[in-house]
Amino acid sequence: MQDKSAPSPEDAPKAGLAADETGVPRKKIFVKTYGCQMNVYDSARMVDVMAPSGYTEVDAPDEADIVILNTCHIREKAAEKVYSELGRLRELKKEKSGRGENLVIGVAGCVAQAEGEEMRRRAPAVDLVLGPQTYHRLPEYVARLANGGPGIVETEFPAEDKFESLPAPERRKTLARGATAFLTIQEGCDKFCTFCVVPYTRGAEFSRPLSRIVDEARALAEAGVREITLLGQNVNAWHGDDGSGGVATLAKLIRHLARIDGVERLRYTTSHPRDMDEELLAAHAEVPELMPYLHLPVQSGSDRILAAMNRRHDAESYLRLIERIRAARPDIALSSDFIVGFPGETEEDFEATLALVREVGFAQAYSFKYSPRPGTPAAGEEDQLPEEVKSERLARLQDLLGEQQIAFNRACAGKSMKVLFDRRGKGERQLVGRSPWLQSVHVEDAPESLFGEIVDVEIEEGYRNSLRGRLRQAEPILA
Ligand code: SAH
Ligand code: SF4
Ligand code: F3S
């Protein structure tokens, strides 16, 4: 049936923008996300923050009035991708302007923060450059640009709390998408690993207040979210006021969130080994909502390299920590990040990394070639390694990690596990979900009604990057 209140095509204005019932013009925003999950969260919040000005999200730049690239500066490749995308957008802007339409091009995130003014010099089609701590001001900047104002570069770390200026949780509720969601609880980093740009692009460590996080989680749960992943560059450094004059740690926050109706699963990422405390290990043992999966970056297995990286832990203390985590939660799946080819890394150092991997046994991992980042201490070291050495070591490490991942997934065959269905698959009646161990599980012949539900699935086969299973049949009722 047709919605009577919907305007017919004849009612639509010929030029300019359609308006909604409150008279706010309807416009379109496209946000492209690079980098980590914190950027995924920020991109969603940029869309939220623009909604009151009449913007809805579209999934291609061609239809958009504003395109924002939410960028990542962690490795050179990540940053370079942005400039090739800007080349394409410059053409689109020209085309649109030929049709009398305007396109605002914004660059947000960590490349914007790191390059600032330089970005507009290198890519003059860019109208707006804004760092990760200022995107709550997006509506104001866009309005200035729409009124013909000059280009804007904003890379301050303002004193006001960005999160407090973002739309209230009620708003998020209407905008939550699907059964899983990210929730940023902590930002920034004070650890200054010698290879890393994050302390410079995201600024000093900052924790959001407990009550605000609980409100946001509640709004997400009411909107149908079943699994929340708490985010922070150093998420386990989160701390807050516990409401009675004491300090709440991440473990306490997790226990609070687990009590919210509808929150059935919790995860957190990314953790630093130095901030894993006893309370958090106890939460892994005692809070059933906390999923048995932990991403705990180690970067290297060589003490010499770990010291040069300023990680402030050694291989042995990491291994002992893993033992304690496994004692608390024996079925926990472990994941990590690795950097190969850090300046001065010898074959012996690299072999220490392989030895650590063999000893731990990871279910999943990310590994990267060291990429010198401007302004970081390690980039200035003289003993940078040749590209071929880095590539060769990365291939060896990835072979080993790949074997471990396949072994972990294959060992799931024959088991039954709870799967949260959160995506539609390629096949007609295929649904895809997440296992407690963050594996993708594909199930054929799954009714649409299971979308957003947590269901028992029998795993038939494990592959490198996913599992295949079938719905557990109810016991036949015997006459
Ligand atoms: N806060 C997290 C990680 C943030 S960055 C932590 O402390 O572990 C994500 C990953 O990118 C890092 O764990 C590291 O493995 C990788 N990375 C960071 N800087 C890098 C660089 N200069 N070259 C290559 N990889 C890098
Ligand atoms: Fe970067 Fe180290 Fe901070 Fe992680 S802990 S964000 S690797 S400086
Ligand atoms: Fe990249 Fe910034 Fe995240 S550099 S990894 S987008 S914090």
Short mmCIF file of C-alpha atoms in Angstrom, two decimals, residues 53-273:
data_model
loop_
_atom_site.label_atom_id
_atom_site.label_comp_id
_atom_site.label_asym_id
_atom_site.label_seq_id
_atom_site.Cartn_x
_atom_site.Cartn_y
_atom_site.Cartn_z
CA SER A 53 20.51 19.50 9.82
CA GLY A 54 18.53 17.30 7.43
CA TYR A 55 21.27 14.94 6.24
CA THR A 56 20.69 11.27 5.57
CA GLU A 57 23.40 8.76 4.82
CA VAL A 58 23.90 7.39 1.31
CA ASP A 59 26.26 4.62 0.27
CA ALA A 60 27.89 6.19 -2.79
CA PRO A 61 29.61 9.55 -3.30
CA ASP A 62 27.76 10.31 -6.57
CA GLU A 63 24.47 11.08 -4.84
CA ALA A 64 25.99 13.00 -1.94
CA ASP A 65 26.06 16.71 -1.14
CA ILE A 66 28.92 16.09 1.30
CA VAL A 67 31.59 13.41 1.14
CA ILE A 68 33.75 12.82 4.16
CA LEU A 69 36.80 10.59 4.15
CA ASN A 70 37.43 9.44 7.71
CA THR A 71 41.10 8.61 7.45
CA CYS A 72 43.84 6.54 9.08
CA HIS A 73 47.49 7.49 9.44
CA ILE A 74 48.82 4.34 11.07
CA ARG A 75 50.87 3.12 8.09
CA GLU A 76 52.00 4.89 4.95
CA LYS A 77 49.74 2.82 2.70
CA ALA A 78 46.67 3.76 4.71
CA ALA A 79 47.47 7.47 4.35
CA GLU A 80 48.26 7.24 0.63
CA LYS A 81 44.90 5.63 -0.16
CA VAL A 82 43.26 8.89 0.89
CA TYR A 83 45.04 10.90 -1.77
CA SER A 84 44.04 8.54 -4.57
CA GLU A 85 40.41 8.75 -3.39
CA LEU A 86 40.68 12.55 -3.30
CA GLY A 87 41.81 12.48 -6.95
CA ARG A 88 38.57 10.68 -7.88
CA LEU A 89 36.47 13.06 -5.77
CA ARG A 90 38.03 16.08 -7.46
CA GLU A 91 36.67 14.77 -10.78
CA LEU A 92 33.25 14.16 -9.26
CA LYS A 93 33.21 17.69 -7.87
CA LYS A 94 33.99 19.07 -11.35
CA GLU A 95 31.26 16.97 -12.94
CA LYS A 96 28.72 18.09 -10.34
CA SER A 97 29.67 21.71 -10.66
CA GLY A 98 29.11 21.35 -14.45
CA ARG A 99 25.51 20.37 -13.54
CA GLY A 100 25.20 23.34 -11.19
CA GLU A 101 25.50 21.15 -8.08
CA ASN A 102 27.83 21.59 -5.17
CA LEU A 103 29.92 18.91 -3.48
CA VAL A 104 31.60 19.58 -0.15
CA ILE A 105 34.69 17.42 0.34
CA GLY A 106 35.79 16.88 3.93
CA VAL A 107 38.71 14.93 5.33
CA ALA A 108 38.39 13.80 8.94
CA GLY A 109 40.32 11.41 11.17
CA CYS A 110 44.00 10.83 11.76
CA VAL A 111 45.51 11.91 8.39
CA ALA A 112 43.58 15.17 8.73
CA GLN A 113 44.97 15.62 12.24
CA ALA A 114 48.54 14.81 11.20
CA GLU A 115 48.64 16.89 8.01
CA GLY A 116 46.31 19.81 8.70
CA GLU A 117 46.96 22.73 6.31
CA GLU A 118 49.30 20.58 4.21
CA MET A 119 46.34 18.50 3.16
CA ARG A 120 44.58 21.44 1.42
CA ARG A 121 47.84 22.43 -0.25
CA ARG A 122 48.27 18.94 -1.66
CA ALA A 123 44.58 18.49 -2.51
CA PRO A 124 42.97 21.91 -3.06
CA ALA A 125 39.56 20.34 -3.85
CA VAL A 126 39.28 19.62 -0.11
CA ASP A 127 36.97 22.13 1.61
CA LEU A 128 37.23 20.91 5.17
CA VAL A 129 39.98 19.25 7.21
CA LEU A 130 39.06 18.21 10.73
CA GLY A 131 40.74 16.03 13.32
CA PRO A 132 39.15 13.22 15.35
CA GLN A 133 38.39 15.45 18.34
CA THR A 134 36.35 18.12 16.52
CA TYR A 135 33.78 16.34 14.36
CA HIS A 136 30.94 17.36 16.71
CA ARG A 137 31.36 20.81 15.09
CA LEU A 138 30.64 19.41 11.63
CA PRO A 139 27.18 21.03 11.25
CA GLU A 140 28.62 24.46 12.01
CA TYR A 141 31.48 24.04 9.53
CA VAL A 142 29.21 22.68 6.80
CA ALA A 143 26.82 25.62 7.26
CA ARG A 144 29.74 28.05 6.92
CA LEU A 145 30.89 26.35 3.73
CA ALA A 146 27.36 26.24 2.33
CA ASN A 147 27.19 30.02 2.81
CA GLY A 148 30.23 30.38 0.59
CA GLY A 149 32.77 30.59 3.42
CA PRO A 150 36.44 29.78 2.78
CA GLY A 151 37.96 26.33 3.36
CA ILE A 152 38.33 25.23 6.98
CA VAL A 153 41.17 23.44 8.76
CA GLU A 154 40.49 22.46 12.38
CA THR A 155 43.06 20.30 14.15
CA GLU A 156 42.88 21.64 17.70
CA PHE A 157 42.21 19.39 20.66
CA PRO A 158 39.37 21.51 22.10
CA ALA A 159 38.75 21.61 25.82
CA GLU A 160 35.05 20.75 25.47
CA ASP A 161 34.16 17.09 25.52
CA LYS A 162 33.24 15.99 22.02
CA PHE A 163 31.01 13.21 23.33
CA GLU A 164 28.94 15.66 25.37
CA SER A 165 28.20 17.66 22.21
CA LEU A 166 27.08 14.66 20.19
CA PRO A 167 23.38 13.80 19.91
CA ALA A 168 21.87 12.25 23.03
CA PRO A 169 21.47 8.48 23.32
CA GLU A 170 17.78 8.77 22.28
CA ARG A 171 19.01 9.90 18.91
CA ARG A 172 21.46 6.99 18.68
CA LYS A 173 18.61 4.65 19.43
CA THR A 174 16.90 5.61 16.22
CA LEU A 175 20.13 5.34 14.31
CA ALA A 176 21.54 2.08 15.69
CA ARG A 177 22.06 -0.35 12.87
CA GLY A 178 21.63 -4.08 13.41
CA ALA A 179 22.33 -6.41 16.29
CA THR A 180 25.95 -5.45 16.96
CA ALA A 181 27.41 -2.03 17.70
CA PHE A 182 30.58 -0.27 18.71
CA LEU A 183 30.66 2.07 21.69
CA THR A 184 33.73 4.26 22.22
CA ILE A 185 34.50 4.54 25.95
CA GLN A 186 38.07 5.79 25.86
CA GLU A 187 40.19 7.76 23.42
CA GLY A 188 43.77 8.74 22.98
CA CYS A 189 46.99 7.27 24.23
CA ASP A 190 49.80 8.28 26.58
CA LYS A 191 51.99 5.24 25.96
CA PHE A 192 54.11 6.56 23.09
CA CYS A 193 55.30 3.33 21.51
CA THR A 194 58.16 4.54 19.33
CA PHE A 195 56.56 3.41 16.04
CA CYS A 196 53.07 4.79 16.58
CA VAL A 197 51.24 7.96 15.51
CA VAL A 198 48.17 7.50 17.69
CA PRO A 199 49.33 9.65 20.66
CA TYR A 200 49.85 12.50 18.19
CA THR A 201 46.68 12.08 16.14
CA ARG A 202 44.21 11.21 18.90
CA GLY A 203 45.80 13.13 21.75
CA ALA A 204 46.05 12.29 25.44
CA GLU A 205 44.21 9.44 27.10
CA PHE A 206 40.64 10.31 28.03
CA SER A 207 37.87 8.17 29.58
CA ARG A 208 34.16 8.87 29.13
CA PRO A 209 32.10 8.95 32.34
CA LEU A 210 30.48 5.68 33.41
CA SER A 211 26.93 7.07 33.47
CA ARG A 212 27.17 8.32 29.87
CA ILE A 213 28.44 4.96 28.66
CA VAL A 214 25.64 3.14 30.50
CA ASP A 215 23.05 5.50 28.94
CA GLU A 216 24.41 4.92 25.46
CA ALA A 217 24.53 1.14 25.95
CA ARG A 218 20.94 1.17 27.20
CA ALA A 219 19.80 3.13 24.14
CA LEU A 220 21.58 0.67 21.87
CA ALA A 221 20.00 -2.31 23.65
CA GLU A 222 16.53 -0.74 23.33
CA ALA A 223 17.18 -0.35 19.62
CA GLY A 224 17.81 -4.09 19.28
CA VAL A 225 21.58 -4.26 19.70
CA ARG A 226 22.53 -7.53 21.42
CA GLU A 227 26.33 -7.34 21.26
CA ILE A 228 28.34 -4.25 22.16
CA THR A 229 32.06 -3.88 21.55
CA LEU A 230 33.61 -1.29 23.83
CA LEU A 231 36.28 0.68 22.02
CA GLY A 232 39.39 2.60 22.94
CA GLN A 233 42.98 2.89 21.74
CA ASN A 234 43.78 1.67 25.25
CA VAL A 235 40.40 0.40 26.23
CA ASN A 236 41.57 -1.38 29.37
CA ALA A 237 43.10 1.86 30.65
CA TRP A 238 39.49 3.12 30.96
CA HIS A 239 38.69 4.39 34.43
CA GLY A 240 35.86 6.42 35.87
CA ASP A 241 34.14 7.61 38.99
CA ASP A 242 32.22 4.68 40.47
CA GLY A 243 29.54 7.02 41.87
CA SER A 244 30.63 6.61 45.51
CA GLY A 245 33.93 8.40 45.47
CA GLY A 246 35.98 5.40 44.27
CA VAL A 247 37.56 4.56 40.95
CA ALA A 248 35.79 2.22 38.57
CA THR A 249 37.92 0.14 36.23
CA LEU A 250 36.95 -1.52 32.96
CA ALA A 251 35.98 -4.69 34.84
CA LYS A 252 33.44 -2.74 36.90
CA LEU A 253 32.06 -1.05 33.80
CA ILE A 254 31.65 -4.43 32.13
CA ARG A 255 29.72 -5.75 35.15
CA HIS A 256 27.41 -2.68 35.00
CA LEU A 257 26.77 -3.07 31.29
CA ALA A 258 26.15 -6.82 31.58
CA ARG A 259 23.17 -6.05 33.83
CA ILE A 260 21.38 -4.00 31.16
CA ASP A 261 18.35 -5.80 29.73
CA GLY A 262 19.02 -6.85 26.18
CA VAL A 263 22.82 -6.60 26.38
CA GLU A 264 23.68 -10.24 25.87
CA ARG A 265 27.26 -10.01 24.69
CA LEU A 266 30.15 -7.70 25.48
CA ARG A 267 33.62 -7.36 24.00
CA TYR A 268 36.33 -4.76 24.30
CA THR A 269 39.24 -3.72 22.12
CA THR A 270 42.12 -2.75 21.95
CA SER A 271 43.93 -3.65 25.13
CA HIS A 272 47.49 -3.08 26.18
CA PRO A 273 49.15 -5.96 28.05
#
